Short mmCIF file of C-alpha atoms and ligand atoms in Angstrom, two decimals:
data_model
loop_
_atom_site.label_atom_id
_atom_site.label_comp_id
_atom_site.label_asym_id
_atom_site.label_seq_id
_atom_site.Cartn_x
_atom_site.Cartn_y
_atom_site.Cartn_z
CA UNK A 331 -148.45 129.57 167.22
CA UNK A 332 -144.91 129.87 166.02
CA UNK A 333 -143.94 129.90 162.40
CA UNK A 334 -141.46 127.07 161.83
CA UNK A 335 -140.28 128.02 158.37
CA UNK A 336 -140.83 131.43 156.84
CA UNK A 337 -141.58 131.87 153.15
CA UNK A 338 -138.26 132.02 151.36
CA UNK A 339 -136.98 129.03 153.35
CA UNK A 340 -136.76 125.38 152.34
CA UNK A 341 -139.41 122.70 152.80
CA UNK A 342 -138.61 119.01 152.29
CA UNK A 343 -140.73 116.33 150.64
CA UNK A 344 -140.43 112.55 150.61
CA UNK A 345 -141.77 111.03 147.39
CA UNK A 346 -141.76 112.12 143.80
CA UNK A 347 -145.23 111.61 142.29
CA UNK A 348 -148.03 113.93 141.25
CA UNK A 349 -149.09 114.71 144.81
CA UNK A 350 -145.56 115.93 145.42
CA UNK A 351 -145.57 117.92 142.21
CA UNK A 352 -148.73 119.78 143.20
CA UNK A 353 -147.32 120.29 146.72
CA UNK A 354 -144.14 121.82 145.23
CA UNK A 355 -146.15 124.19 143.06
CA UNK A 356 -148.34 125.34 145.98
CA UNK A 357 -145.37 125.77 148.33
CA UNK A 358 -143.40 127.65 145.68
CA UNK A 359 -146.35 129.92 145.15
CA UNK A 360 -146.12 130.84 148.84
CA UNK A 361 -142.43 131.65 148.26
CA UNK A 362 -140.86 128.43 149.56
CA UNK A 363 -138.12 126.41 147.97
CA UNK A 364 -138.73 122.67 147.94
CA UNK A 365 -136.25 119.80 148.13
CA UNK A 366 -137.60 116.44 146.99
CA UNK A 367 -136.14 113.13 148.09
CA UNK A 368 -137.01 110.62 145.39
CA UNK A 369 -135.14 107.42 144.47
CA UNK A 370 -136.19 107.75 140.81
CA UNK A 371 -133.94 109.52 138.30
CA UNK A 372 -136.65 112.05 137.58
CA UNK A 373 -140.39 112.34 138.02
CA UNK A 374 -143.39 114.62 138.40
CA UNK A 375 -142.17 116.26 141.64
CA UNK A 376 -138.43 116.23 141.00
CA UNK A 377 -138.92 118.02 137.70
CA UNK A 378 -140.48 121.05 139.39
CA UNK A 379 -138.62 120.94 142.74
CA UNK A 380 -135.87 123.44 143.53
CA UNK A 381 -133.63 120.51 144.40
CA UNK A 382 -133.82 116.76 143.80
CA UNK A 383 -132.03 114.64 146.38
CA UNK A 384 -131.58 111.43 144.50
CA UNK A 385 -131.57 108.64 147.08
CA UNK A 386 -133.52 105.92 148.82
CA UNK A 387 -135.97 106.79 151.60
CA UNK A 388 -133.96 104.73 154.06
CA UNK A 389 -130.57 106.17 153.06
CA UNK A 390 -129.26 108.12 156.10
CA UNK A 391 -127.03 110.31 153.90
CA UNK A 392 -129.94 111.47 151.74
CA UNK A 393 -132.18 111.99 154.77
CA UNK A 394 -129.43 113.97 156.51
CA UNK A 395 -128.96 116.10 153.42
CA UNK A 396 -132.69 116.85 153.41
CA UNK A 397 -132.69 117.65 157.15
CA UNK A 398 -129.68 119.95 156.75
CA UNK A 399 -131.39 121.93 154.01
CA UNK A 400 -135.06 122.04 155.00
CA UNK A 401 -136.58 123.33 158.22
CA UNK A 402 -139.55 120.96 157.91
CA UNK A 403 -140.50 117.94 155.84
CA UNK A 404 -143.64 116.17 154.70
CA UNK A 405 -144.52 113.17 152.58
CA UNK A 406 -146.66 112.64 149.53
CA UNK A 407 -146.36 108.91 149.57
CA UNK A 408 -147.99 106.86 152.31
CA UNK A 409 -145.68 103.91 151.91
CA UNK A 410 -142.61 105.92 152.78
CA UNK A 411 -140.89 103.90 155.53
CA UNK A 412 -142.12 105.24 158.89
CA UNK A 413 -138.47 104.89 159.97
CA UNK A 414 -137.51 107.63 157.49
CA UNK A 415 -139.99 110.00 159.13
CA UNK A 416 -138.73 109.02 162.60
CA UNK A 417 -135.16 109.71 161.45
CA UNK A 418 -136.15 113.17 160.21
CA UNK A 419 -138.22 113.86 163.34
CA UNK A 420 -135.04 113.75 165.39
CA UNK A 421 -133.66 116.70 163.44
CA UNK A 422 -136.49 118.76 161.97
CA UNK A 423 -140.20 119.33 162.06
CA UNK A 424 -142.15 116.59 160.27
CA UNK A 425 -145.83 116.45 159.40
CA UNK A 426 -147.60 114.11 159.46
CA UNK A 427 -145.81 112.28 162.27
CA UNK A 428 -144.37 108.80 161.84
CA UNK A 429 -146.97 107.37 164.19
CA UNK A 430 -149.97 108.54 162.11
CA UNK A 431 -148.35 107.36 158.89
CA UNK A 432 -147.57 103.93 160.27
CA UNK A 433 -151.21 103.41 161.28
CA UNK A 434 -152.47 104.42 157.84
CA UNK A 435 -149.87 102.19 156.14
CA UNK A 436 -151.28 99.03 157.61
CA UNK A 437 -154.94 98.08 157.15
CA UNK A 438 -154.85 95.90 160.26
CA UNK A 439 -153.63 98.75 162.49
CA UNK A 440 -155.91 101.18 160.68
CA UNK A 441 -159.02 99.07 161.28
CA UNK A 442 -158.20 98.48 164.94
CA UNK A 443 -157.45 102.17 165.48
CA UNK A 444 -160.76 103.16 163.86
CA UNK A 445 -162.90 100.52 165.58
CA UNK A 446 -161.12 101.11 168.90
CA UNK A 447 -162.04 104.79 168.73
CA UNK A 448 -165.69 104.17 167.96
CA UNK A 449 -165.69 104.82 164.19
CA UNK A 450 -167.85 102.45 162.14
CA UNK A 451 -165.87 100.10 159.88
CA UNK A 452 -166.97 97.25 157.59
CA UNK A 453 -167.31 93.84 159.27
CA UNK A 454 -163.90 92.24 158.90
CA UNK A 455 -161.36 89.72 160.15
CA UNK A 456 -157.58 89.67 160.16
CA UNK A 457 -155.88 86.90 158.15
CA UNK A 458 -152.33 86.29 159.31
CA UNK A 459 -151.99 82.53 159.07
CA UNK A 460 -153.13 79.69 156.87
CA UNK A 461 -155.42 78.75 159.72
CA UNK A 462 -157.07 82.18 159.72
CA UNK A 463 -157.50 81.98 155.95
CA UNK A 464 -158.81 78.41 156.05
CA UNK A 465 -161.42 79.13 158.70
CA UNK A 466 -162.91 82.33 157.42
CA UNK A 467 -166.27 83.35 158.81
CA UNK A 468 -168.92 82.67 156.12
CA UNK A 469 -170.71 85.81 157.38
CA UNK A 470 -167.85 87.84 155.84
CA UNK A 471 -168.66 86.58 152.34
CA UNK A 472 -169.10 87.86 149.75
CA UNK A 473 -166.12 89.95 150.67
CA UNK A 474 -162.75 91.33 149.65
CA UNK A 475 -159.36 90.07 150.78
CA UNK A 476 -157.06 93.10 151.00
CA UNK A 477 -153.36 92.93 151.70
CA UNK A 478 -152.58 94.79 154.92
CA UNK A 479 -149.75 96.76 153.33
CA UNK A 480 -148.85 98.39 150.03
CA UNK A 481 -152.25 98.20 148.31
CA UNK A 482 -153.50 101.15 146.27
CA UNK A 483 -155.90 101.84 143.41
CA UNK A 484 -157.56 98.46 143.95
CA UNK A 485 -154.22 96.63 143.73
CA UNK A 486 -153.60 94.02 146.41
CA UNK A 487 -157.28 93.04 146.56
CA UNK A 488 -159.20 89.93 145.59
CA UNK A 489 -162.98 89.58 145.67
CA UNK A 490 -164.22 86.37 147.26
CA UNK A 491 -167.62 84.69 147.19
CA UNK A 492 -167.06 81.92 149.74
CA UNK A 493 -164.72 80.80 152.57
CA UNK A 494 -162.99 78.41 150.12
CA UNK A 495 -162.14 81.37 147.92
CA UNK A 496 -160.75 83.22 150.94
CA UNK A 497 -158.18 80.48 151.51
CA UNK A 498 -157.23 80.59 147.82
CA UNK A 499 -157.07 84.39 147.76
CA UNK A 500 -154.74 84.46 150.76
CA UNK A 501 -152.35 82.16 148.87
CA UNK A 502 -152.67 84.25 145.69
CA UNK A 503 -151.81 87.28 147.80
CA UNK A 504 -148.50 85.64 148.75
CA UNK A 505 -149.53 84.53 152.27
CA UNK A 506 -148.94 88.00 153.67
CA UNK A 507 -151.07 89.55 156.44
CA UNK A 508 -154.46 90.54 155.02
CA UNK A 509 -157.87 91.78 156.03
CA UNK A 510 -161.03 90.02 154.89
CA UNK A 511 -163.78 92.59 154.61
CA UNK A 512 -167.44 91.95 153.96
CA UNK A 513 -168.82 93.65 150.84
CA UNK A 514 -170.92 96.59 151.97
CA UNK A 515 -174.01 97.47 149.89
CA UNK A 516 -173.01 100.94 148.74
CA UNK A 517 -175.32 103.83 147.99
CA UNK A 518 -172.28 106.05 147.39
CA UNK A 519 -168.64 106.60 148.27
CA UNK A 520 -167.57 109.89 149.75
CA UNK A 521 -164.38 111.39 151.13
CA UNK A 522 -163.50 114.29 153.35
CA UNK A 523 -160.08 115.87 153.47
CA UNK A 524 -159.22 117.53 156.76
CA UNK A 525 -156.27 119.67 157.80
CA UNK A 526 -155.13 119.84 161.41
CA UNK A 527 -152.48 122.04 163.01
CA UNK A 528 -150.13 121.45 165.93
CA UNK A 529 -152.54 123.32 168.18
CA UNK A 530 -155.40 121.04 167.15
CA UNK A 531 -157.21 123.52 164.90
CA UNK A 532 -159.03 121.71 162.13
CA UNK A 533 -160.54 122.61 158.79
CA UNK A 534 -162.41 120.44 156.30
CA UNK A 535 -163.24 120.87 152.64
CA UNK A 536 -166.61 120.05 151.11
CA UNK A 537 -167.57 116.37 150.92
CA UNK A 538 -166.60 114.70 147.64
CA UNK A 539 -168.70 111.97 146.01
CA UNK A 540 -166.38 109.48 144.38
CA UNK A 541 -166.92 107.09 141.47
CA UNK A 542 -164.40 104.33 140.88
CA UNK A 543 -163.70 102.30 137.78
CA UNK A 544 -161.64 99.11 138.01
CA UNK A 545 -160.67 100.05 141.58
CA UNK A 546 -159.28 103.44 140.52
CA UNK A 547 -160.89 106.79 141.23
CA UNK A 548 -162.60 107.91 138.03
CA UNK A 549 -164.64 110.98 138.94
CA UNK A 550 -165.22 113.13 142.02
CA UNK A 551 -168.34 115.29 142.29
CA UNK A 552 -168.32 118.22 144.70
CA UNK A 553 -170.37 118.87 146.71
CA UNK A 554 -171.48 115.25 147.17
CA UNK A 555 -175.16 114.73 146.46
CA UNK A 556 -176.01 113.60 149.98
CA UNK A 557 -178.23 115.20 152.62
CA UNK A 558 -176.87 118.14 154.60
CA UNK A 559 -177.07 116.03 157.75
CA UNK A 560 -174.98 113.24 156.20
CA UNK A 561 -172.43 115.75 154.87
CA UNK A 562 -172.10 117.27 158.34
CA UNK A 563 -171.68 113.82 159.82
CA UNK A 564 -168.98 112.94 157.27
CA UNK A 565 -167.04 116.11 158.10
CA UNK A 566 -167.41 115.39 161.81
CA UNK A 567 -166.10 111.84 161.32
CA UNK A 568 -163.06 113.13 159.40
CA UNK A 569 -162.33 115.74 162.05
CA UNK A 570 -162.78 113.11 164.76
CA UNK A 571 -160.34 110.72 163.06
CA UNK A 572 -157.72 113.48 162.70
CA UNK A 573 -158.17 114.48 166.33
CA UNK A 574 -157.95 110.92 167.70
CA UNK A 575 -154.80 110.40 165.65
CA UNK A 576 -153.41 113.69 166.99
CA UNK A 577 -152.76 114.27 163.32
CA UNK A 578 -150.68 117.13 161.94
CA UNK A 579 -151.12 117.94 158.27
CA UNK A 580 -153.61 116.98 155.58
CA UNK A 581 -155.52 113.70 155.92
CA UNK A 582 -158.16 112.06 153.74
CA UNK A 583 -160.90 109.89 155.19
CA UNK A 584 -162.64 107.68 152.61
CA UNK A 585 -166.13 106.59 153.60
CA UNK A 586 -168.93 104.39 152.32
CA UNK A 587 -172.54 105.50 152.45
CA UNK A 588 -174.55 102.31 152.94
CA UNK A 589 -177.89 101.69 151.28
CA UNK A 590 -179.54 102.25 154.67
CA UNK A 591 -177.89 105.66 154.99
CA UNK A 592 -175.05 104.93 157.41
CA UNK A 593 -171.45 106.10 157.12
CA UNK A 594 -168.65 103.55 157.33
CA UNK A 595 -164.99 104.53 157.28
CA UNK A 596 -163.24 102.66 154.47
CA UNK A 597 -159.65 103.86 154.79
CA UNK A 598 -157.52 106.86 155.59
CA UNK A 599 -154.65 108.41 153.65
CA UNK A 600 -152.07 110.49 155.54
CA UNK A 601 -151.61 113.00 152.71
CA UNK A 602 -153.52 115.03 150.16
CA UNK A 603 -155.88 112.88 148.12
CA UNK A 604 -156.93 112.46 144.51
CA UNK A 605 -160.54 113.21 145.47
CA UNK A 606 -159.51 116.72 146.57
CA UNK A 607 -157.47 117.75 143.54
CA UNK A 608 -160.46 119.90 142.66
CA UNK A 609 -159.52 122.20 145.58
CA UNK A 610 -156.81 123.74 143.36
CA UNK A 611 -159.36 125.22 140.99
CA UNK A 612 -162.55 125.39 143.03
CA UNK A 613 -161.51 126.44 146.55
CA UNK A 614 -159.93 129.49 148.10
CA UNK A 615 -157.16 127.29 149.54
CA UNK A 616 -156.09 124.02 147.94
CA UNK A 617 -155.21 120.88 149.88
CA UNK A 618 -151.59 121.32 148.76
CA UNK A 619 -151.33 124.90 149.98
CA UNK A 620 -152.84 123.76 153.28
CA UNK A 621 -150.23 121.00 153.53
CA UNK A 622 -147.50 123.62 153.12
CA UNK A 623 -149.15 125.95 155.63
CA UNK A 624 -149.39 123.29 158.36
CA UNK A 625 -145.86 122.12 157.64
CA UNK A 626 -144.47 125.64 157.90
CA UNK A 627 -146.54 126.52 160.98
CA UNK A 628 -148.60 129.16 159.16
CA UNK A 629 -152.31 129.75 159.85
CA UNK A 630 -154.78 127.49 158.03
CA UNK A 631 -156.24 128.89 154.82
CA UNK A 632 -159.91 129.24 153.93
CA UNK A 633 -161.20 125.93 152.46
CA UNK A 634 -164.34 127.53 151.03
CA UNK A 635 -165.75 126.03 147.82
CA UNK A 636 -166.15 128.83 145.31
CA UNK A 637 -168.13 126.83 142.77
CA UNK A 638 -169.31 123.24 142.36
CA UNK A 639 -166.77 121.04 140.63
CA UNK A 640 -166.35 117.70 138.89
CA UNK A 641 -162.91 116.15 138.60
CA UNK A 642 -162.17 113.57 135.93
CA UNK A 643 -159.02 111.48 136.25
CA UNK A 644 -156.90 111.03 133.14
CA UNK A 645 -155.41 107.54 133.05
CA UNK A 646 -152.81 106.33 130.59
CA UNK A 647 -155.51 104.29 128.86
CA UNK A 648 -156.60 107.31 126.85
CA UNK A 649 -153.21 107.44 125.13
CA UNK A 650 -154.21 104.07 123.65
CA UNK A 651 -157.96 104.65 123.28
CA UNK A 652 -159.94 105.43 120.22
CA UNK A 653 -161.21 108.86 121.14
CA UNK A 654 -164.71 110.14 120.44
CA UNK A 655 -163.19 112.40 117.81
CA UNK A 656 -162.77 109.40 115.51
CA UNK A 657 -159.09 108.56 115.44
CA UNK A 658 -159.58 105.43 113.41
CA UNK A 659 -155.82 104.98 113.16
CA UNK A 660 -155.39 104.07 116.84
CA UNK A 661 -153.71 100.69 117.04
CA UNK A 662 -152.51 101.02 113.49
CA UNK A 663 -148.95 100.56 114.62
CA UNK A 664 -147.50 104.03 114.58
CA UNK A 665 -146.60 106.27 117.46
CA UNK A 666 -147.35 109.92 117.50
CA UNK A 667 -146.54 112.47 120.13
CA UNK A 668 -146.28 109.91 122.91
CA UNK A 669 -142.66 109.26 122.15
CA UNK A 670 -143.11 105.79 120.74
CA UNK A 671 -144.64 103.92 123.68
CA UNK A 672 -146.77 100.95 122.85
CA UNK A 673 -148.98 98.76 124.98
CA UNK A 674 -150.89 95.64 123.99
CA UNK A 675 -149.90 96.24 120.40
CA UNK A 676 -151.38 99.75 120.34
CA UNK A 677 -149.12 102.74 119.89
CA UNK A 678 -149.44 105.66 122.24
CA UNK A 679 -150.99 108.77 120.77
CA UNK A 680 -151.15 112.09 122.63
CA UNK A 681 -154.79 112.81 123.50
CA UNK A 682 -156.34 115.81 121.85
CA UNK A 683 -155.99 118.31 124.65
CA UNK A 684 -157.55 121.12 122.66
CA UNK A 685 -160.84 119.22 122.91
CA UNK A 686 -160.62 119.52 126.69
CA UNK A 687 -159.35 123.07 126.86
CA UNK A 688 -162.06 124.51 124.71
CA UNK A 689 -164.72 123.71 127.32
CA UNK A 690 -165.67 126.64 129.51
CA UNK A 691 -164.73 125.97 133.13
CA UNK A 692 -162.37 123.07 132.32
CA UNK A 693 -158.90 123.15 133.91
CA UNK A 694 -156.33 120.64 132.68
CA UNK A 695 -153.56 119.30 134.92
CA UNK A 696 -150.93 116.97 133.48
CA UNK A 697 -148.29 115.47 135.73
CA UNK A 698 -145.40 115.34 133.29
CA UNK A 699 -145.01 111.55 133.42
CA UNK A 700 -142.76 110.36 130.65
CA UNK A 701 -144.54 107.14 129.82
CA UNK A 702 -148.29 106.61 129.53
CA UNK A 703 -149.44 103.22 130.81
CA UNK A 704 -152.88 101.74 131.23
CA UNK A 705 -154.21 102.39 134.72
CA UNK A 706 -151.53 105.00 135.41
CA UNK A 707 -152.67 108.40 136.65
CA UNK A 708 -151.33 110.89 134.09
CA UNK A 709 -153.38 113.96 134.98
CA UNK A 710 -156.84 115.23 135.78
CA UNK A 711 -159.36 117.78 134.57
CA UNK A 712 -161.42 119.88 136.95
CA UNK A 713 -164.68 121.25 135.58
CA UNK A 714 -166.07 124.18 137.53
CA UNK A 715 -169.40 125.91 136.98
CA UNK A 716 -171.94 127.98 138.90
CA UNK A 717 -174.30 124.97 138.92
CA UNK A 718 -173.23 121.38 139.57
CA UNK A 719 -175.34 120.08 136.66
CA UNK A 720 -173.33 122.28 134.26
CA UNK A 721 -170.03 120.96 135.64
CA UNK A 722 -171.36 117.40 135.23
CA UNK A 723 -172.33 118.13 131.60
CA UNK A 724 -168.83 119.43 130.91
CA UNK A 725 -167.28 116.35 132.52
CA UNK A 726 -169.50 114.12 130.39
CA UNK A 727 -168.49 115.91 127.21
CA UNK A 728 -164.80 115.69 128.09
CA UNK A 729 -165.09 111.97 128.81
CA UNK A 730 -166.62 111.48 125.37
CA UNK A 731 -164.00 113.66 123.67
CA UNK A 732 -161.14 111.73 125.26
CA UNK A 733 -162.67 108.25 124.98
CA UNK A 734 -162.95 107.74 128.76
CA UNK A 735 -165.71 105.21 129.46
CA UNK A 736 -168.74 106.00 131.63
CA UNK A 737 -169.90 109.36 130.31
CA UNK A 738 -173.50 108.18 130.43
CA UNK A 739 -173.23 106.99 134.03
CA UNK A 740 -172.50 110.48 135.33
N1 LIG B 1634 -166.01 96.38 151.96
C1 LIG B 1634 -166.27 96.91 150.75
N2 LIG B 1634 -167.53 96.87 150.27
C2 LIG B 1634 -167.83 97.39 149.04
N3 LIG B 1634 -166.91 97.94 148.21
C3 LIG B 1634 -165.63 98.00 148.64
C4 LIG B 1634 -165.24 97.47 149.93
N4 LIG B 1634 -163.92 97.67 150.07
C5 LIG B 1634 -163.49 98.27 148.94
N5 LIG B 1634 -164.50 98.47 148.07
C6 LIG B 1634 -164.40 99.11 146.75
O1 LIG B 1634 -163.05 99.04 146.27
C7 LIG B 1634 -162.45 100.35 146.21
C8 LIG B 1634 -161.00 100.29 146.60
O2 LIG B 1634 -160.86 99.80 147.92
P1 LIG B 1634 -159.95 100.51 149.01
O3 LIG B 1634 -160.03 99.73 150.26
O4 LIG B 1634 -160.33 101.95 149.11
O5 LIG B 1634 -158.49 100.31 148.44
P2 LIG B 1634 -157.45 101.25 147.68
O6 LIG B 1634 -156.31 101.33 148.63
O7 LIG B 1634 -157.13 100.50 146.45
O8 LIG B 1634 -158.13 102.58 147.45
C9 LIG B 1634 -163.31 101.18 147.13
O9 LIG B 1634 -163.23 102.56 146.81
C10 LIG B 1634 -164.70 100.58 146.86
O10 LIG B 1634 -165.20 101.01 145.61
MG1 LIG B 1635 -159.31 103.70 148.63
#
C-alpha cells in the first residue's frame, strides 16, 4: 500500500452539505487541509473547510484549481456529475470512482447492476416511455414509481395502487425515466456502511435499523434488533456489493428485511450515510475518518462499536414546532433566535438545545445551516449508553423535549 497524501497535505471534496462538513472535520483531525468545491456562496462544509472553491461542479477552471491543490478528491454528494469525477481522475486520485458513482446515481443502472450480480432486489420494471407506463404489470401494484435520477429523502416518488395510477404517476413525474417497484411487506429497514480500499480490503460497521418518517430517515438504532445470522448476512451483502463494484471509499447499502425474513437491497449510496452518523460518537473510527483514510491511502481504522447508539435526526420542522416544554407562543408571529425565518405562517424559534444536552450520553451535532425549513436536515443527536434500551429511552425523551413526533413508536 502506498500513502497517496500524507497528513498535512490537501484533500479535495465535491459538495458542500453536512456530509462534507463532517468529512472536513474528520480529515482535519487527522491533520489534513480540505478544499471544498461548492457552487453555493457558503454552506455547512465550506464554512469549516480550509478553502472554498466557489464554482460549479462542471466548471473546468474550478476543477483544475481543486486538482492543482489537492492530491486526492472525494464527493459527499451522489448527484455530482460523474463527468466531474472523470475530469479529476485524469489528474489526481479520486474515490469513489466515476463508474461506481454513475451506477448509484441512476436507479435503472443500480437495479440492473444489483440483479445482474445476484443480489435480491424488489420486483420492478423500468418505465421509459408512455407505452411502458401505460402497460404496467398489475403484479407490480401496489407499488412506488421512483424517478431514476435525482430522488432523495422520498422526493421523486409516487405511491400507486393500480396500473392506471402508474400511467398518471409517470406523467406527474415529468415523463422522465422511472422505476416501478412493488411495495415490499417490510419487517424492518436496515443499512450497512462498508469501506473498501484500493487493494480490496473491506471493513463494515454494525448493522443499523432505520425508521423513516415521511420518506426521511427519522431514527437509526444500532445494533439493529435482528438475528445474528441476518446481521452477518447484511454485512456480507454490503461487502459483496462493494467488491462487485470494485468500489473505493465508503459506501452505504440500504436493505429491506421482509416479513418472511429475507434481505432485499433497496438502494446504494456512494458516500457516507445518515444512518451511520452515529459512528462519530459510538465507534472507534467514524465513517468520515474512514473516508479520509481510504482517500489518502492510509490503513483502514477500527470500526468497532463501543456502545449501543440511537441517532435522532433533527429536521427544520422543530424550529416551527410546539415543543414538549410548552412554548405556547409558537406561531404567534414573532421570530426568536432563528433570524426571522417563517414558514406556513409560523415564525422560526431556536429549539431548546439545553433540553437535549442535559441528557447523559446525548451528543448534539448541528450543521450550521442558515435557514431552517420543514423537512430539511439541520442536525442530529446521537444517544449512547451501555445498554440499547437506555439509549432508546434517551432518544424518546429528546424527541418529546424537541416536539419530534413518534417518541412512543420507538
Ligand atoms: N419497494 C418498497 N417497498 C416498501 N417500502 C419502500 C419501497 N421502496 C421504498 N420504500 C420506502 O420509502 C423509503 C425511501 O425510498 P428509497 O428508495 O430509499 O428512496 P430515497 O432515495 O428517497 O431514500 C424507503 O426507505 C422505504 O421506507
Ligand atoms: Mg433511501
